mmCIF file of C-alpha atoms in Angstrom:
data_model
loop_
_atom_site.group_PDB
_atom_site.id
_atom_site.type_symbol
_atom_site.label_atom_id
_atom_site.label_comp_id
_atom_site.label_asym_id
_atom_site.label_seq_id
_atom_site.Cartn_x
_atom_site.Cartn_y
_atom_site.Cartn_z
ATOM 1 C CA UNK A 190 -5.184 -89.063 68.042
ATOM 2 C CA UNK A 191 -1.719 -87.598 67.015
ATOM 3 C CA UNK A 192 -1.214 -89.048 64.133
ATOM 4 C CA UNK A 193 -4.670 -87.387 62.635
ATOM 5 C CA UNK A 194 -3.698 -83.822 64.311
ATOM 6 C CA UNK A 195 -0.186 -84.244 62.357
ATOM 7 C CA UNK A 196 -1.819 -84.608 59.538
ATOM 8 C CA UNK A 197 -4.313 -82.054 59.778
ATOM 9 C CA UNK A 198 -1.273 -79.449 60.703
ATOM 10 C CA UNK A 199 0.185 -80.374 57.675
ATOM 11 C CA UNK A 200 -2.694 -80.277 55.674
ATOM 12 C CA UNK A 201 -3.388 -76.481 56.988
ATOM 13 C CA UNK A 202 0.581 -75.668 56.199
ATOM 14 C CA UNK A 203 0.039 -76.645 52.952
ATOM 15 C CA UNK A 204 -2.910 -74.563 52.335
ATOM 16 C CA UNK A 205 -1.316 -71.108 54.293
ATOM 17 C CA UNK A 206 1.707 -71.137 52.101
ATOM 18 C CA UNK A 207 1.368 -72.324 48.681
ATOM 19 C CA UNK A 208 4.352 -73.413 47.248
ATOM 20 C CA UNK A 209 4.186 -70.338 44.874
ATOM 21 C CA UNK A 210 4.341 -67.842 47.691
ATOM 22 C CA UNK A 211 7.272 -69.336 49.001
ATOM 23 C CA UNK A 212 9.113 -69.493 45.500
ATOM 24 C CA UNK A 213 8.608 -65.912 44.759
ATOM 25 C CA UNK A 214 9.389 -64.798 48.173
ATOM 26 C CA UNK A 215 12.800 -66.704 47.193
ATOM 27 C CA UNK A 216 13.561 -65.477 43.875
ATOM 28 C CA UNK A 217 12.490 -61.810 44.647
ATOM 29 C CA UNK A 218 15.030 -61.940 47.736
ATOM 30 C CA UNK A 219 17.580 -63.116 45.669
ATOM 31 C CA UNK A 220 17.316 -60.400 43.079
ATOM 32 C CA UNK A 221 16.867 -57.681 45.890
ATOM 33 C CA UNK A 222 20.009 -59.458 48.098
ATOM 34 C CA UNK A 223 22.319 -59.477 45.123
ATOM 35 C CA UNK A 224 21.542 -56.192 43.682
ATOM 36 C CA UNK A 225 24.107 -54.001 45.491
ATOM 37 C CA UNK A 226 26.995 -56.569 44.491
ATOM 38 C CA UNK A 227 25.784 -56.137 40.501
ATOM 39 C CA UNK A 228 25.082 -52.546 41.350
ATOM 40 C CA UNK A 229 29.195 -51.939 42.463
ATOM 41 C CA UNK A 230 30.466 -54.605 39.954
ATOM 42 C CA UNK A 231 28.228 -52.313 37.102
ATOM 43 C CA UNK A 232 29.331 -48.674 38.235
ATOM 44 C CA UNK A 233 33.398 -50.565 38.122
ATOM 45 C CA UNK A 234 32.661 -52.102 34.735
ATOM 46 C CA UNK A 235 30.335 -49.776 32.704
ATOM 47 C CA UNK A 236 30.782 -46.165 34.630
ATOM 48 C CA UNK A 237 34.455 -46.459 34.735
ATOM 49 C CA UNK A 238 33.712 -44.877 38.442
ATOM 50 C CA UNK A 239 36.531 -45.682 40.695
ATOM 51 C CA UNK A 240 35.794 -47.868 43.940
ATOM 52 C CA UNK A 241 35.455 -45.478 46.636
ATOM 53 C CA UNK A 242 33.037 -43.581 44.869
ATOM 54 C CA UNK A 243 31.243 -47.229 44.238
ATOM 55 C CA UNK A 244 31.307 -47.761 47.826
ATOM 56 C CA UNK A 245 30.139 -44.446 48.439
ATOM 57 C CA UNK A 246 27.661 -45.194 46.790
ATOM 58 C CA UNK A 247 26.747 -48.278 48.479
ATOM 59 C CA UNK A 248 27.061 -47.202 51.470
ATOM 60 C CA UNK A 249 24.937 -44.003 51.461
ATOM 61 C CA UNK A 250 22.361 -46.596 50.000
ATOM 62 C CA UNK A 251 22.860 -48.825 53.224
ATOM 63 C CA UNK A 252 22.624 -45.560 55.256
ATOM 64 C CA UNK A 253 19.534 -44.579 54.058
ATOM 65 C CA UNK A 254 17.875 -48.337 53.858
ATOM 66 C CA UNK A 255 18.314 -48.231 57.796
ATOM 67 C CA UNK A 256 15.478 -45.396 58.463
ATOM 68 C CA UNK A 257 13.446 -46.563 55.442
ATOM 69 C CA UNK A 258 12.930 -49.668 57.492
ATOM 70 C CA UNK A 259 11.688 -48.516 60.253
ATOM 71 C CA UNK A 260 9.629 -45.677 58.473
ATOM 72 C CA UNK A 261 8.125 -49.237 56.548
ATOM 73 C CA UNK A 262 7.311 -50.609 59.951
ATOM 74 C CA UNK A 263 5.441 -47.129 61.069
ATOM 75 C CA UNK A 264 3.832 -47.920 57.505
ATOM 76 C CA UNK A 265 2.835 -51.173 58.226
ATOM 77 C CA UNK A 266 1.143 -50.523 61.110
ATOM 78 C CA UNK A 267 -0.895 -47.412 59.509
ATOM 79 C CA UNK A 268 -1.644 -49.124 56.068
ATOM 80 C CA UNK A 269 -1.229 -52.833 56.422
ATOM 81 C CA UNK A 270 1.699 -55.482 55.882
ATOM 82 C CA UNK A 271 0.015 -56.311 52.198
ATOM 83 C CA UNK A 272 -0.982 -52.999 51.327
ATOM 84 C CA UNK A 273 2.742 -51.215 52.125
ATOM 85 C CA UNK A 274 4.296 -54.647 50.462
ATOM 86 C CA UNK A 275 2.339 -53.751 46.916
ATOM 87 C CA UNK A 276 3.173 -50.075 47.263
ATOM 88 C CA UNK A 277 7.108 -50.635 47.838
ATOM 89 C CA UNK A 278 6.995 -53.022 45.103
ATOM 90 C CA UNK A 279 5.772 -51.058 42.906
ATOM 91 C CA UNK A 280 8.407 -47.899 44.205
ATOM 92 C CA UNK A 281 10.840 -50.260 43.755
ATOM 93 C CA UNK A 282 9.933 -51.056 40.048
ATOM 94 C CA UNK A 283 9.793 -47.707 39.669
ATOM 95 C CA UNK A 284 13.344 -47.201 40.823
ATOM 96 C CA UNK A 285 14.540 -50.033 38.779
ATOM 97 C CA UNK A 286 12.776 -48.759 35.430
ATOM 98 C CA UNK A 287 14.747 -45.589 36.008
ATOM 99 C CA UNK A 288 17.942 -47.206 35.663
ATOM 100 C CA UNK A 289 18.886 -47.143 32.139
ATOM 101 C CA UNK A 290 17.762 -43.688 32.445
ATOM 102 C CA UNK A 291 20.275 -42.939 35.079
ATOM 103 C CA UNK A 292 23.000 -45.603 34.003
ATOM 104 C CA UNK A 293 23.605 -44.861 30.425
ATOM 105 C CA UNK A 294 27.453 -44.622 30.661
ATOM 106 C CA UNK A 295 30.121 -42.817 32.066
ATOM 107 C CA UNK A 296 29.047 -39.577 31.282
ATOM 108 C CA UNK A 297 26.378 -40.222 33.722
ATOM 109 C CA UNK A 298 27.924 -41.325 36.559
ATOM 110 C CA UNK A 299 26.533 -38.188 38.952
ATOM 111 C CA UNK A 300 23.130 -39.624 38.421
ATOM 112 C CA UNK A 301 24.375 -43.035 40.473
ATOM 113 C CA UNK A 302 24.310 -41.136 43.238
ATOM 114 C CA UNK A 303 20.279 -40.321 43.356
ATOM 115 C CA UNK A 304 19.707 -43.988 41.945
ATOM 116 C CA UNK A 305 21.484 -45.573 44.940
ATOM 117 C CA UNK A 306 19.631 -42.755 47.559
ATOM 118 C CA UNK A 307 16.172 -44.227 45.515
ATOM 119 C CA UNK A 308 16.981 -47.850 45.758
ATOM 120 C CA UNK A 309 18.870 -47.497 48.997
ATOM 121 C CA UNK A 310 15.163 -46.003 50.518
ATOM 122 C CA UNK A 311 13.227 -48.604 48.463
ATOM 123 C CA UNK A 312 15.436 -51.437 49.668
ATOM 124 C CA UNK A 313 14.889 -50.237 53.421
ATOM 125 C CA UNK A 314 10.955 -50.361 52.857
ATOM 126 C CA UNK A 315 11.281 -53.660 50.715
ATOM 127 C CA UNK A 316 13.102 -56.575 53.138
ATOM 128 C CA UNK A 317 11.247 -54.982 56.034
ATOM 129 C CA UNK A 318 7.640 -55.131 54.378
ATOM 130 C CA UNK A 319 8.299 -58.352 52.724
ATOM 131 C CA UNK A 320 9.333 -60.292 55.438
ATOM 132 C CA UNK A 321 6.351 -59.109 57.637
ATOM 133 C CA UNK A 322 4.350 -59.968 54.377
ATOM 134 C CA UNK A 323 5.901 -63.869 54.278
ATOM 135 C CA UNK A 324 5.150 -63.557 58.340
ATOM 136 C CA UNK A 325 1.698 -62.974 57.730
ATOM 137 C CA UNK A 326 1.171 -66.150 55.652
ATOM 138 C CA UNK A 327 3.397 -68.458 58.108
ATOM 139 C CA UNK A 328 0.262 -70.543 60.277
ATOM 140 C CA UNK A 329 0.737 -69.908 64.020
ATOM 141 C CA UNK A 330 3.124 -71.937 65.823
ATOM 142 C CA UNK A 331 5.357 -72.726 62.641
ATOM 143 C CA UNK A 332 7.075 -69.492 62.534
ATOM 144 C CA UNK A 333 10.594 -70.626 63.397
ATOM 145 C CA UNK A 334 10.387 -73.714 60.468
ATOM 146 C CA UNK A 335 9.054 -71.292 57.465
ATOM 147 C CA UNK A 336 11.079 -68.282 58.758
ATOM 148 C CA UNK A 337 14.162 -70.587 58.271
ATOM 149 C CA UNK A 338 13.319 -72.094 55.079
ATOM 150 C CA UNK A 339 12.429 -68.406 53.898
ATOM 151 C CA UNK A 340 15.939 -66.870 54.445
ATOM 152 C CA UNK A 341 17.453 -70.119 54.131
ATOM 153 C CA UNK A 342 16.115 -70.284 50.380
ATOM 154 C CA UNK A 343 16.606 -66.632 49.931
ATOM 155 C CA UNK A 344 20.668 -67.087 50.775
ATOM 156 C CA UNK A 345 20.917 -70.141 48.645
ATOM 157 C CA UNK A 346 19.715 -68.229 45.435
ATOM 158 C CA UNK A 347 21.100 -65.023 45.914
ATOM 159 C CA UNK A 348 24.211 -66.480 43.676
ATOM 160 C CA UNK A 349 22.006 -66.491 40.960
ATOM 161 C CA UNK A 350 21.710 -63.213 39.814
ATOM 162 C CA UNK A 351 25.029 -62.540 39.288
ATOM 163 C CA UNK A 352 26.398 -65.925 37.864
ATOM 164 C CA UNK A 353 24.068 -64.415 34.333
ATOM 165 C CA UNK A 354 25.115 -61.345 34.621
ATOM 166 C CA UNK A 355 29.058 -62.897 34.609
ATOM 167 C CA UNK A 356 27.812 -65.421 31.952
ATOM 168 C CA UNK A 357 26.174 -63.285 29.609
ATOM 169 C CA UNK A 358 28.705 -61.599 28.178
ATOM 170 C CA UNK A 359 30.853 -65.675 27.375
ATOM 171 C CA UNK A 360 27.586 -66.849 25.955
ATOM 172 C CA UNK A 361 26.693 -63.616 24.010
ATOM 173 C CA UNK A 362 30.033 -63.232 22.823
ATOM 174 C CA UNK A 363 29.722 -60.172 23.330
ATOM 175 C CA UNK A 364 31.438 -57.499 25.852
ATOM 176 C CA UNK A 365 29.204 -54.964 26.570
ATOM 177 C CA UNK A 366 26.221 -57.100 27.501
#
């Protein structure tokens, strides 16, 4: 009947995409989505840089993001959705763990300009491979309800990020944090 092929349809969407998967993929693309805001309010704050070299910044991280993407989708199709997902995640960590290394201050501010190239590329590869990643796991059929909920949740959390980093410093009492 209809009723029992609802129910197994929902029983097989809650096995494809366990709540987990769906929660990561949310937090991760809020982290990722709100990283070039923290990124231009850091290099104003702590590098003294002035704006249009922030957006210069930025923007030759945007630039390069563009080809990464579609390099990630040439990887995708050579390597697998998964396999390119781990590998960019782990580039990306990479790129991240270099930070302090490359942000220490304002005497360092010519090293913001490889970081952003590096996280510009590993941004490109990151948002395409994870969302063929999350489209992997959607069950035929359901991709227009998950693919909503995914950048739905993904928008609604990308506040999060920088409301601590604005916070941090009032609760820490502290100005440099």
């Amino acid at each position: 009947s209809r009723a029992t092929r609802r129910l197994r349809r929902v029983e097989i969407l809650r096995r494809a995409i366990p709540k987990s998967n769906v929660r990561g993929a949310q937090v991760s693309n809020a982290g990722m989505m709100s990283l070039p805001v923290l990124t231009i309010v850091f290099m104003n704050d702590h590098l003294k840089m002035e704006a249009s070299a922030a957006y210069a910044v930025f923007g030759t991280a945007l630039v390069l993001a563009i080809p990464s993407a579609l390099v990630a989708r040439r990887a995708m199709d050579r390597h697998g959705a998964r396999r390119t997902f781990f590998a960019t995640v782990a580039a990306t960590g990479l790129v991240e763990l270099s930070a302090p290394l490359v942000l220490c201050g304002p005497s360092c501010a010519r090293g913001i300009y490889v970081y952003g190239c590096a996280a510009g590329v590993s941004l490109g590869f990151y948002f395409s491979s994870n969302t063929a990643v999350f489209a992997c796991l959607v069950p035929p059929g359901s991709d227009a309800q998950f693919m909503s909920l995914y950048y739905f949740a993904g928008t609604v959390i990308t506040w999060a990020p920088p409301a601590v980093y604005a916070l941090a410093p009032q609760l820490t009492r502290d100005t440099a944090a």
